[in-house]
Coordinates of C-alpha atoms in Angstrom, one line a residue:
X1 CA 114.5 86.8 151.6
X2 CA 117.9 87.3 151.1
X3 CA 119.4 89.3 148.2
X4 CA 120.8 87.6 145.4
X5 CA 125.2 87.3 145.2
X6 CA 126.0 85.2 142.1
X7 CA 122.4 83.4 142.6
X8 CA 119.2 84.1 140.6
X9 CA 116.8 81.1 142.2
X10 CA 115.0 81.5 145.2
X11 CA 115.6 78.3 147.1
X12 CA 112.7 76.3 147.7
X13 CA 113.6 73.9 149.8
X14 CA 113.1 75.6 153.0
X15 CA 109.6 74.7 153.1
X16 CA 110.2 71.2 151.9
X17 CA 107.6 68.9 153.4
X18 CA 109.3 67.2 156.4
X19 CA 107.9 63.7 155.2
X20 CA 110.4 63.0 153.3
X21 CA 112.6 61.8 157.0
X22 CA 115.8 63.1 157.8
X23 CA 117.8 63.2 154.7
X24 CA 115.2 65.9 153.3
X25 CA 115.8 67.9 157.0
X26 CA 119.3 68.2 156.0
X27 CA 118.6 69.6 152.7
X28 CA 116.6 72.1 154.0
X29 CA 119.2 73.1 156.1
X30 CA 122.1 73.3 153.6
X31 CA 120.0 75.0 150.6
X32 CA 118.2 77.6 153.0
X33 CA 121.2 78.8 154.1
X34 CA 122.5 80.0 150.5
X35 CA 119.9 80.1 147.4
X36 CA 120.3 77.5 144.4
X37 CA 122.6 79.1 141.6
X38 CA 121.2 81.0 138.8
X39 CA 122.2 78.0 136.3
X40 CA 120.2 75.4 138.1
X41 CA 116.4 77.1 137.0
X42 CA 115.8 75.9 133.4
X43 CA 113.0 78.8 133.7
X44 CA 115.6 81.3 133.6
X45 CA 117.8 79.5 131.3
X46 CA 114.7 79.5 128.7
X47 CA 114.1 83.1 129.1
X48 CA 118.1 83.7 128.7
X49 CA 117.6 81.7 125.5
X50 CA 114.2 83.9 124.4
X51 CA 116.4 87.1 125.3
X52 CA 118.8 85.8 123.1
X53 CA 116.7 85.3 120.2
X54 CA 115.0 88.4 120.2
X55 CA 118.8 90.1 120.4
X56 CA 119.5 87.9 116.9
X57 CA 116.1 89.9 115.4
X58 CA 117.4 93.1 116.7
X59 CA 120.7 92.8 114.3
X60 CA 118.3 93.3 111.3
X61 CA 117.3 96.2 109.9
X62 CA 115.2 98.6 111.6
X63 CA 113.6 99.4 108.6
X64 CA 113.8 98.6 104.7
X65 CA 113.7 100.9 101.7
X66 CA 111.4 101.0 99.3
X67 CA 113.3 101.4 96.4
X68 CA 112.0 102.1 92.6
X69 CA 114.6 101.7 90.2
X70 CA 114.6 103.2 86.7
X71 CA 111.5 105.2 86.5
X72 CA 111.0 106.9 83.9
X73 CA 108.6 109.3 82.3
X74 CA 107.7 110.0 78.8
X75 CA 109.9 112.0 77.2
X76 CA 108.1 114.6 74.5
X77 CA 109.6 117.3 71.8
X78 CA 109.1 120.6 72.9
X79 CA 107.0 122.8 70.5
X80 CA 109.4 124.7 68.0
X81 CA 109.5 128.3 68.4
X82 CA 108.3 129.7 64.8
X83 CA 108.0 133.6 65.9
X84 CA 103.8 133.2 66.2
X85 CA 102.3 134.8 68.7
X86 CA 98.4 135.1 69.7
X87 CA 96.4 135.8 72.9
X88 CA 96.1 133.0 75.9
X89 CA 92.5 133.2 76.7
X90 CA 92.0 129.7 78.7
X91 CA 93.9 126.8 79.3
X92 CA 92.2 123.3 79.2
X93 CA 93.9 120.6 81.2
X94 CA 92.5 116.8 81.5
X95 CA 91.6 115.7 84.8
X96 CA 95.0 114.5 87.2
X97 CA 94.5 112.2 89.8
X98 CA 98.0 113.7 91.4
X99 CA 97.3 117.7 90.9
X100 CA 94.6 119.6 91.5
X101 CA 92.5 122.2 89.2
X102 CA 94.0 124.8 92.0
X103 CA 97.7 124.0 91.0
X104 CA 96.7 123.6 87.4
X105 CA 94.9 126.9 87.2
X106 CA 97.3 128.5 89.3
X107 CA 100.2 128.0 86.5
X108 CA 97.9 129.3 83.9
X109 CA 97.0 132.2 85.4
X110 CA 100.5 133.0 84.7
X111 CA 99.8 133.1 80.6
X112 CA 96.2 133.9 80.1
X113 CA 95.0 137.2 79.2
X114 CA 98.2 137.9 77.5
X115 CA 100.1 137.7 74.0
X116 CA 102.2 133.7 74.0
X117 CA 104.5 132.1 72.2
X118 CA 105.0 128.6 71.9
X119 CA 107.8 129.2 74.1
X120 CA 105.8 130.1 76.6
X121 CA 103.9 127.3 76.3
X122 CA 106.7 124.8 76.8
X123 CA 107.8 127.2 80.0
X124 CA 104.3 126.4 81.3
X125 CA 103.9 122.8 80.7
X126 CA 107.6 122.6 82.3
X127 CA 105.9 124.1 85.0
X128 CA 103.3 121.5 86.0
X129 CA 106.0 118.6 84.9
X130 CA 108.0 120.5 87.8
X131 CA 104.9 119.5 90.8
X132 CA 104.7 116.5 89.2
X133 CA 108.3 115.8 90.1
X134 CA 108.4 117.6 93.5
X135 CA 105.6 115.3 94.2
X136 CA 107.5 112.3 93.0
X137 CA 105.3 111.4 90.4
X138 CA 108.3 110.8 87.6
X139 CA 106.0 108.7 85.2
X140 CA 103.5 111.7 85.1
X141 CA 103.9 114.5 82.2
X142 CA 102.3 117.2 81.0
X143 CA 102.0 117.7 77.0
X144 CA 101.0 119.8 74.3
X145 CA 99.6 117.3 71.8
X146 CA 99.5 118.2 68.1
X147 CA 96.2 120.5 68.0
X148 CA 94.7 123.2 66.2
X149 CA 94.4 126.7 67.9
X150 CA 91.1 128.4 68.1
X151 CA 90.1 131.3 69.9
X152 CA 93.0 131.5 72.0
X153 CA 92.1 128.4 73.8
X154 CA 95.4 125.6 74.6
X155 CA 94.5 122.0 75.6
X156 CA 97.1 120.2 77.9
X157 CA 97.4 116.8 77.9
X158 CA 98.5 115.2 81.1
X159 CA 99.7 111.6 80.7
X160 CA 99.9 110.0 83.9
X161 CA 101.1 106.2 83.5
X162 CA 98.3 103.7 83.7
X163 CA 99.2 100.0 85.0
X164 CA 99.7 98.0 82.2
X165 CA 101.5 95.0 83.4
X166 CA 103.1 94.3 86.4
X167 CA 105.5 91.0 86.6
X168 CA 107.5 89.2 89.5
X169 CA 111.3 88.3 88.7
X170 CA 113.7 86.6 90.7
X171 CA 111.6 84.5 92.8
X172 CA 112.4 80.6 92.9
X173 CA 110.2 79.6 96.1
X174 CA 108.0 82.4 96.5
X175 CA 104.8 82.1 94.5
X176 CA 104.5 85.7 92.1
X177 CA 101.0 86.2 92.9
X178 CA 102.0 86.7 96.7
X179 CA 104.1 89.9 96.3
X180 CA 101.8 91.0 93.3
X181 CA 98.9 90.8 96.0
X182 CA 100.2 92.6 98.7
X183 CA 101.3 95.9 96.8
X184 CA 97.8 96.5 95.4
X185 CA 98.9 98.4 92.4
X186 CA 95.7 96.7 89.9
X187 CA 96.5 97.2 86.3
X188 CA 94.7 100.1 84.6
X189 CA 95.4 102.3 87.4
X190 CA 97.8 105.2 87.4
X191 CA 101.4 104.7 88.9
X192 CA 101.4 106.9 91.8
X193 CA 104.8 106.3 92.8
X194 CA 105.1 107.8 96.8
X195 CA 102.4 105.2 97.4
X196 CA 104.5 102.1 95.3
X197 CA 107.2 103.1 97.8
X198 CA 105.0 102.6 100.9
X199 CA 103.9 99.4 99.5
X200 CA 107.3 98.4 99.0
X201 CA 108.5 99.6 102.4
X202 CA 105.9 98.2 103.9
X203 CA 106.2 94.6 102.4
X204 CA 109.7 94.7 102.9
X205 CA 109.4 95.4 106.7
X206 CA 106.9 92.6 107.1
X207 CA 108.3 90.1 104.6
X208 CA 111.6 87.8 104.9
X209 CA 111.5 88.6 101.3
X210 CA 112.4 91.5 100.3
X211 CA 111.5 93.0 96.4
X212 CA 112.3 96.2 94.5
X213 CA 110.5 98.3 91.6
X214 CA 111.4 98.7 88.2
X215 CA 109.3 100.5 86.3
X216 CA 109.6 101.5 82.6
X217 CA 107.0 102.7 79.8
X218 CA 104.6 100.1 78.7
X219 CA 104.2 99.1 75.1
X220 CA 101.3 101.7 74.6
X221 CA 101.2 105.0 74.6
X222 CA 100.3 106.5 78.2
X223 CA 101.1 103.3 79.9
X224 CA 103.5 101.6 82.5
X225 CA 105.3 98.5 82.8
X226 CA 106.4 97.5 86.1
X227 CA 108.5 94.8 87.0
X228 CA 109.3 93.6 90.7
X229 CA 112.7 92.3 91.6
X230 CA 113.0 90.2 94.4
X231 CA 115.5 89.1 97.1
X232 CA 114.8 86.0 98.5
X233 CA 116.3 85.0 102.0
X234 CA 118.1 81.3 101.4
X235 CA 115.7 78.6 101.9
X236 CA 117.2 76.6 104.4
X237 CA 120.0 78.2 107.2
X238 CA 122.2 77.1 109.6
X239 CA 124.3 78.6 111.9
X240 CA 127.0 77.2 114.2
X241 CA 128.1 78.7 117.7
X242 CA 130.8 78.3 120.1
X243 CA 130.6 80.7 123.1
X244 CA 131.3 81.2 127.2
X245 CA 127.7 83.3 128.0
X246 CA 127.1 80.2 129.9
X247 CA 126.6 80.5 133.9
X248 CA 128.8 79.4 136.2
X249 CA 127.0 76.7 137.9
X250 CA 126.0 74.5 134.5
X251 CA 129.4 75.4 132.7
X252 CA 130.7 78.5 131.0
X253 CA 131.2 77.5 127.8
X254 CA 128.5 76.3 125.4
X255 CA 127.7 75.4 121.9
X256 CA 125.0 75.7 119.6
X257 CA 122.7 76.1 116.6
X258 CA 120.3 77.9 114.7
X259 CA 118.5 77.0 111.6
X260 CA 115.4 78.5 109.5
X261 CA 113.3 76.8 106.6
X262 CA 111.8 79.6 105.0
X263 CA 108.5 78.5 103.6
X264 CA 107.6 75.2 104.7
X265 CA 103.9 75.3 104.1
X266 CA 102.9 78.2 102.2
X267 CA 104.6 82.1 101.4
X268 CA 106.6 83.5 103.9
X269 CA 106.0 81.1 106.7
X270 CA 109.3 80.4 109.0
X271 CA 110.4 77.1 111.3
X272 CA 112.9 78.5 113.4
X273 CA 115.1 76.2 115.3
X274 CA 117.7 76.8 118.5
X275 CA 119.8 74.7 120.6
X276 CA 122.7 75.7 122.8
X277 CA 124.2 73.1 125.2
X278 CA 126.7 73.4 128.2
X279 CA 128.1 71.2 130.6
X280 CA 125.3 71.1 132.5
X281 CA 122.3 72.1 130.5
X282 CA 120.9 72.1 127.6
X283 CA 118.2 74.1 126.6
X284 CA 116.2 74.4 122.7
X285 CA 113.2 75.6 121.0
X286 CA 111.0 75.2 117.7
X287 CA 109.0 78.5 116.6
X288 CA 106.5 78.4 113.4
X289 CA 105.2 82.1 112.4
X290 CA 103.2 82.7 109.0
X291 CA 101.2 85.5 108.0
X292 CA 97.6 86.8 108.6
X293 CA 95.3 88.1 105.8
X294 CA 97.4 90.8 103.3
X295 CA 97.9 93.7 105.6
X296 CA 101.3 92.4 107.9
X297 CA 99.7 90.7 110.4
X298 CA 101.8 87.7 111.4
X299 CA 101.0 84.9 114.1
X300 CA 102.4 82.2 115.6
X301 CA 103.3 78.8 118.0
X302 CA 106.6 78.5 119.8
X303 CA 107.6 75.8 122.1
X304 CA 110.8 75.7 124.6
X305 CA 112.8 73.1 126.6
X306 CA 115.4 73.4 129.0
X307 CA 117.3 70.6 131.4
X308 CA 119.9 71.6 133.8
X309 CA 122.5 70.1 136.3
X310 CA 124.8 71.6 138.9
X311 CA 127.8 70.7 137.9
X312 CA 130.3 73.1 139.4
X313 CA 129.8 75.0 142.9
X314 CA 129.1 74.5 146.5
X315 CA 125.8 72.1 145.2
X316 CA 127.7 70.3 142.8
X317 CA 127.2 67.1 145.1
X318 CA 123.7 67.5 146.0
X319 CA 122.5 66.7 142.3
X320 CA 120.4 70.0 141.9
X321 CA 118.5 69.0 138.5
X322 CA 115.8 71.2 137.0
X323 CA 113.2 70.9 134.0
X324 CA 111.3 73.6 132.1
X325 CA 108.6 73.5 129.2
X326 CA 107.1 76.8 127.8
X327 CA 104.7 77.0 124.8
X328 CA 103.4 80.1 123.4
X329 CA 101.3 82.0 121.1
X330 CA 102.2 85.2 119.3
X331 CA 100.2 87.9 117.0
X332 CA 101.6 91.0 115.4
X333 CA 100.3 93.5 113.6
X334 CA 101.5 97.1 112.1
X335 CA 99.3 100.3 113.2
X336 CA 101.6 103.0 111.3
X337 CA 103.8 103.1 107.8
X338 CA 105.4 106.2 107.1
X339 CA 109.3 106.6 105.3
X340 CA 111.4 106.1 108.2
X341 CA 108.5 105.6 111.2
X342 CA 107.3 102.7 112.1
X343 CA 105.0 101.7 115.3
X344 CA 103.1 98.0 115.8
X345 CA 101.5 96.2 118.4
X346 CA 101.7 92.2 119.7
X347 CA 100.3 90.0 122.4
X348 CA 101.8 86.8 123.7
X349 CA 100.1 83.8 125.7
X350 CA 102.2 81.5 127.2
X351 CA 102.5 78.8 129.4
X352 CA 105.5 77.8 131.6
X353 CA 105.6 74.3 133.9
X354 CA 109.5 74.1 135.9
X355 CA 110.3 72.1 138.6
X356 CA 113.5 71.5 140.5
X357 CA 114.8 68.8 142.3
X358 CA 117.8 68.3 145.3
X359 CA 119.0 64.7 145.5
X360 CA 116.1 63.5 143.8
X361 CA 113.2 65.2 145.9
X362 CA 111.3 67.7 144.2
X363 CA 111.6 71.0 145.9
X364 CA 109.4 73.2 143.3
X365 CA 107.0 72.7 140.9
X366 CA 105.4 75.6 139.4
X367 CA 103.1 77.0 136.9
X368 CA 103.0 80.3 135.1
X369 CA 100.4 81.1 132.7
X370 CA 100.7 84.9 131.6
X371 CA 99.7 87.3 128.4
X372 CA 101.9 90.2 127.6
X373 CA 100.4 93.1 125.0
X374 CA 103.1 95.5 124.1
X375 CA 103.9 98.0 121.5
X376 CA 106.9 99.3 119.6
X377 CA 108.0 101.9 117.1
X378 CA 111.0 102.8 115.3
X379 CA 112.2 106.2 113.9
X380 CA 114.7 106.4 111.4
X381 CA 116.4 108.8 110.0
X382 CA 119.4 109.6 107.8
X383 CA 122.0 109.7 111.3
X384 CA 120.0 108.3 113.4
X385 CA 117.7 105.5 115.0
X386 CA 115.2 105.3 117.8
X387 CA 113.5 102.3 118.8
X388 CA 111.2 102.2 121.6
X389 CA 108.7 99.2 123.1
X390 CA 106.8 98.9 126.3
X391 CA 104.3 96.1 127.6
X392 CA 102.4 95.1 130.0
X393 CA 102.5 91.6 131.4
X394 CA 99.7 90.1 133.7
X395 CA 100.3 86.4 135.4
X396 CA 98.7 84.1 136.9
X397 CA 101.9 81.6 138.7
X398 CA 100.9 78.6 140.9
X399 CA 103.3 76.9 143.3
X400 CA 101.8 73.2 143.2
X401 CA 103.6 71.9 146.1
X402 CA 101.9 74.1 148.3
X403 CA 98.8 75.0 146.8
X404 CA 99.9 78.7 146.4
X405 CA 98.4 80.3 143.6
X406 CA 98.9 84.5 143.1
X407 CA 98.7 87.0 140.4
X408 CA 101.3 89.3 139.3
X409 CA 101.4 92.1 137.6
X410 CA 104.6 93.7 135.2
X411 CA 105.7 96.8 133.1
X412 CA 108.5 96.1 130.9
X413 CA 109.8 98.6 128.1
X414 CA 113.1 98.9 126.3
X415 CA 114.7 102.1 124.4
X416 CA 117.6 102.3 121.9
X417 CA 119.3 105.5 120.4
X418 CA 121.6 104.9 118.0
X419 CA 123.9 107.9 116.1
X420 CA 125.9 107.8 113.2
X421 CA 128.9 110.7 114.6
X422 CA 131.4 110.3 111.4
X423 CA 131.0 107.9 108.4
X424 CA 132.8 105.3 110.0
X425 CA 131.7 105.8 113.5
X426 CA 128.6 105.1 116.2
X427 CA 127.5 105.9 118.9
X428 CA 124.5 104.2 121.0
X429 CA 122.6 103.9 124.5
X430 CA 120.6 100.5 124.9
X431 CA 117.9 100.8 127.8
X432 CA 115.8 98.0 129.4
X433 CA 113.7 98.0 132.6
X434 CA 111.3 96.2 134.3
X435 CA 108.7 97.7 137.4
X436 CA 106.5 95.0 139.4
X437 CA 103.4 95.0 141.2
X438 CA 104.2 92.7 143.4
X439 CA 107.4 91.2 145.7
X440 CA 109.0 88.3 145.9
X441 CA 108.4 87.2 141.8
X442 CA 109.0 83.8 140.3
X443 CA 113.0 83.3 138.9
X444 CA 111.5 83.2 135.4
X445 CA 109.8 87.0 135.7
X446 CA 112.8 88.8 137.7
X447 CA 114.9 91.3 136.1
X448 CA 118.4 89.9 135.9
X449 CA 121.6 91.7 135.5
X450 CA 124.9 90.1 134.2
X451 CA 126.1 88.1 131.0
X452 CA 127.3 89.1 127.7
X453 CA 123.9 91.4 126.9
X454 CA 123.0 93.0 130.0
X455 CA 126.6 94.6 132.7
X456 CA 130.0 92.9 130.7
X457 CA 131.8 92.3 133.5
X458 CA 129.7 90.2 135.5
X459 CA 128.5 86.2 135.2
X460 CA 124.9 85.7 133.4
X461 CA 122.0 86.2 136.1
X462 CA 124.3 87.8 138.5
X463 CA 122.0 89.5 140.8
X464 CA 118.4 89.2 140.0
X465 CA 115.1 91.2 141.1
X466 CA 111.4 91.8 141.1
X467 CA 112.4 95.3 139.4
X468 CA 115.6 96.8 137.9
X469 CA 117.2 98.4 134.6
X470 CA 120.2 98.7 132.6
X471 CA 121.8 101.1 130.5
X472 CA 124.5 100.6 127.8
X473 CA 126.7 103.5 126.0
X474 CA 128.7 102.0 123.4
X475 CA 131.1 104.1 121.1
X476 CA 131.7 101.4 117.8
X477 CA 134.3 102.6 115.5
X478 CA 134.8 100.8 111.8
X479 CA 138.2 99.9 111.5
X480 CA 137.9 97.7 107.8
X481 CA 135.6 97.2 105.6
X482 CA 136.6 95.0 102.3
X483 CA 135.4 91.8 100.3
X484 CA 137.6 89.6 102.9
X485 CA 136.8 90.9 106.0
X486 CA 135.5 93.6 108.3
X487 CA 136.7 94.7 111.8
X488 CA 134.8 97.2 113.9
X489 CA 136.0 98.1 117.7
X490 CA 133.9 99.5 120.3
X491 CA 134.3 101.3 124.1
X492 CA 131.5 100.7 126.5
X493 CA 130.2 101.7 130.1
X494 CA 127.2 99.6 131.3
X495 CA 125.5 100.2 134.5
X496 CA 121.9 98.6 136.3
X497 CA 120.1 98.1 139.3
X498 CA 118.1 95.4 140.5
X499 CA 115.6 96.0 143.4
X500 CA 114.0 93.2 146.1
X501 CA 112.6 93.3 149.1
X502 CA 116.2 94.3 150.4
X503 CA 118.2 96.7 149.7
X504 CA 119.0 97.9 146.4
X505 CA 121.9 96.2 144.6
X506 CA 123.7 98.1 141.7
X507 CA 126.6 97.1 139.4
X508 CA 128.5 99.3 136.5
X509 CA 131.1 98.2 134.6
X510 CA 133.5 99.9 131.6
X511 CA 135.3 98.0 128.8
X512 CA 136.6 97.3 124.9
X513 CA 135.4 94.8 122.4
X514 CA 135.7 93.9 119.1
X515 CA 133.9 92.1 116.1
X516 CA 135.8 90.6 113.3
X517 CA 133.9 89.2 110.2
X518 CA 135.0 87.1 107.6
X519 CA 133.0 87.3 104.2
X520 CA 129.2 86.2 105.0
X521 CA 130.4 83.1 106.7
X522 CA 132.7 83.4 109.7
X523 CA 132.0 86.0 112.7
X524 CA 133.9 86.6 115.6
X525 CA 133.0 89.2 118.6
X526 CA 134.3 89.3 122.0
X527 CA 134.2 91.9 124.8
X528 CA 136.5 92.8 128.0
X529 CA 134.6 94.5 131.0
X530 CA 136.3 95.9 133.7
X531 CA 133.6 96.0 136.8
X532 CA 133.4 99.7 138.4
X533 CA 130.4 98.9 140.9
X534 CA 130.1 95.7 141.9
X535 CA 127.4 95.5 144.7
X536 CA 130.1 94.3 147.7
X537 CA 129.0 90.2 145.6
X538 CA 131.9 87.9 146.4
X539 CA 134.2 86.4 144.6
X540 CA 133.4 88.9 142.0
X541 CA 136.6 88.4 139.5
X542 CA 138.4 91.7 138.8
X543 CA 137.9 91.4 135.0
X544 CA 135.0 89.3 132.7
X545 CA 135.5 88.7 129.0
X546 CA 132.6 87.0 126.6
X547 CA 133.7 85.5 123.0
X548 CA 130.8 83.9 120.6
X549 CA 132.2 82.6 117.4
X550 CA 129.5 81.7 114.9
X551 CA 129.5 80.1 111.5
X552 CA 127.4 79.9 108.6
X553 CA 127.1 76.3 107.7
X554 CA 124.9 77.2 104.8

């Protein structure tokens, strides 16, 4: 096998079956000399396209917040200092379902067996209102009801905020019961408020929708009102691009479109929509994801299509076509919630059928059927965020034409460490790799280097392998930020390696970009890379730029 130089397909056709006469004799001879380009496998362009969707994810929030807004606690008078004094000999407190009888009694251990006064009595009710606050309990207070001393013996009353409503505002799609079900804070239990913000962090990271707290004291005494506020993604999107991340051989420059419908059959389902056409392809999928049960699990259907033509090239005139259908099935589901940590697992089945054809005569025709199980976390802190996945892929691909069926086995994983340096300034590494089992993969499951998200100075699908990485250090600085516009402007260095059965081919490149956005509407990024290593591929251009303009249609 030769290695790959501006090609990502492994040609075929040089174990055509000779019964197709002489004009499939000299096919064999022109495509085995020089492997089909990368643009002419719909396979790959359908995984370019599922790279590029999960990229689109990627730009949202690592995690959410959950945020409670305007709690407060009940506010009571102090006891009035009137000069009495008398001997502490026990302090009763009701039962807390926040602090225990070791903390309580620990505090008033502090006043019994002495001569009080009042004053000390508010100093050591301020005292258990002060764990109640360090353990963020803010609608939880500590009193000293009206009472009648006897024997030296105090009674504390600890008011704790039971649940006496809870209501849903600012929904218009989303049915109220579906939020209220999913925080599990039942009326007529007490507000324990660390817990309301894991509930509302972890709705938030599982949701489209996102909601808020607002809690407030109820209408009777000891109780708590609260209210959710929610944020609703718009019901129906669509989004318009224009960009040149196409490859060489299918054209360059390519449009496109996304669109969601946000509950289509029931709460928090998603259709997701995406086509993006170029000269000589055109390639789209349809994804449906709703969730499972109460607890974040999530699964789904997706389906994928991709048609291509050589258009430009050395096989321009040899009609190179190519077809590619891939449906899968998703499920994810959280293992760990914490503020700022996140990890979760996910398996996908799929199913992908390509073939390719040269003049008209069918040169491949094969059949992957894989599962990949994978998991992911996310760490976030105030400065910085780590996200890290790995999986494990296992497939099962059959070339029909020759009755060649083989398994193969993969380890993928992906890292990202992103700092905040100054306010206004970022800096980030972007890892991916892949390692294979086995040599000599289908197009579809190699490692590809090139394109606007992998080395920016090189074509998409450059060189391609059964195993390889890249790294990416980027340096983004904030230029603007205002109500018309924004403009950041970053540095970068990206480098890779792809590995075959020959040698080992590396590329690293260095360059500037920028991203200019206008309101919530217009965006427009762009990037100039500079290649430093370039793998001795010819006809490798001495500088590669990549511009995606996108707009929000509604």
């Amino acid at each position: 096998m030769a290695k790959k130089m501006n090609t990502g397909l492994r040609a075929s056709t040089s174990r055509l079956v000779i019964s197709a006469g002489l004009s499939a004799i000299s096919l064999v001879g022109i495509a085995g000399a020089q492997d089909l380009p990368p643009g002419s496998d719909p396979a790959r362009i359908n995984e370019e396209l599922r790279r590029r969707q999960e990229q689109l994810r990627e730009t949202q929030p690592v995690t959410e917040r959950g945020e409670v807004t305007n709690a407060q606690s009940f506010e009571f008078d102090p006891l009035k200092d009137t000069g009495v004094s008398f001997v502490l000999n026990e302090v009763q407190f009701e039962s807390s379902a926040f602090l225990t009888q070791a903390q309580l009694d620990g505090i008033a251990a502090e006043y019994t067996g002495r001569e009080v006064t009042f004053t000390d009595l508010n100093e050591m009710v301020a005292k258990v209102n002060a764990l109640y606050d360090a353990g963020g309990y803010l609608t939880a207070r500590a009193v000293l009801a009206p009472q009648r001393i006897e024997g030296g013996v105090v009674k504390v009353t600890l008011v704790e905020g039971v649940v006496e409503d809870m209501s849903v505002t600012g929904n218009t799609y989303y049915g109220a019961e579906y939020v209220a079900g999913r925080l599990f804070v039942p009326s007529g239990t007490v507000v324990d408020l660390p817990e309301l913000e894991k509930e509302l962090l972890r709705f938030n990271r599982l949701n489209n929708a996102k909601v808020m707290a607002d809690i407030k004291p109820g209408g009777a005494f000891g109780t708590t009102d609260i209210t959710l506020i929610m944020q609703e993604p718009d019901r129906n999107q669509l989004d318009l691009f224009v960009d040149n991340n196409g490859f060489e051989s299918t054209g360059e420059f390519e449009g496109g479109a996304i669109g969601r419908r946000y509950r289509l059959f029931r709460d928090d389902d998603q259709l997701s929509g995406f086509i993006v056409g170029a000269g000589g392809s055109v390639s789209g999928s349809v994804s449906y994801s709703m969730p499972l049960g109460k607890r974040g699990m999530r699964g789904g259907l997706s389906y994928v299509r991709g048609q291509t033509e050589v258009i430009n090239g050395p096989f321009k005139d040899l009609s190179v076509e190519g077809t590619s259908d891939t449906i899968a099935a998703t499920a994810s589901m959280p293992l760990l919630f914490r503020q700022g940590r996140f990890v979760g697992a996910d398996l996908t089945i799929s199913r992908t059928a390509a073939e390719t054809t040269v003049d008209g005569i069918q040169t491949s025709d094969t059949e992957i059927i894989q599962a990949e199980a994978g998991l992911s976390a996310d760490f976030v802190t105030e400065k910085n965020v780590i996200v890290l996945r790995t999986s494990g892929l296992m497939a099962s691909a059959e070339e029909q034409l020759f009755d060649d069926t083989r398994d193969i086995s993969l380890l993928r994983g992906a890292a990202l460490f992103s700092r905040s340096i100054t306010p206004k300034t970022r800096g980030s590494v972007d890892l991916q790799w892949q390692y294979a089992f086995e040599d000599d993969l289908p197009g579809t499951l190699e490692f590809q280097l090139g394109g606007a998200n992998s080395i920016r100075a090189f074509d998409p699908g450059t060189v391609a392998g059964d195993s390889g990485y890249f790294a990416k250090v980027q340096l983004d600085r904030e230029v603007h930020r205002g109500e018309q516009y924004a403009l950041d402007i970053f540095g970068f260095y990206d480098m890779g390696e792809v590995q075959s059965l020959f040698p080992t081919v590396n590329l690293s490149a260095a360059g500037l970009g920028a991203r200019l956005s206008r309101g919530q509407r217009i965006n427009l990024s762009g990037s100039v890379g500079v290649p430093i290593e370039d793998g001795d591929l010819p006809e490798q251009s001495d500088v590669r730029a990549f511009v995606t303009l996108s707009v929000k249609a509604y």
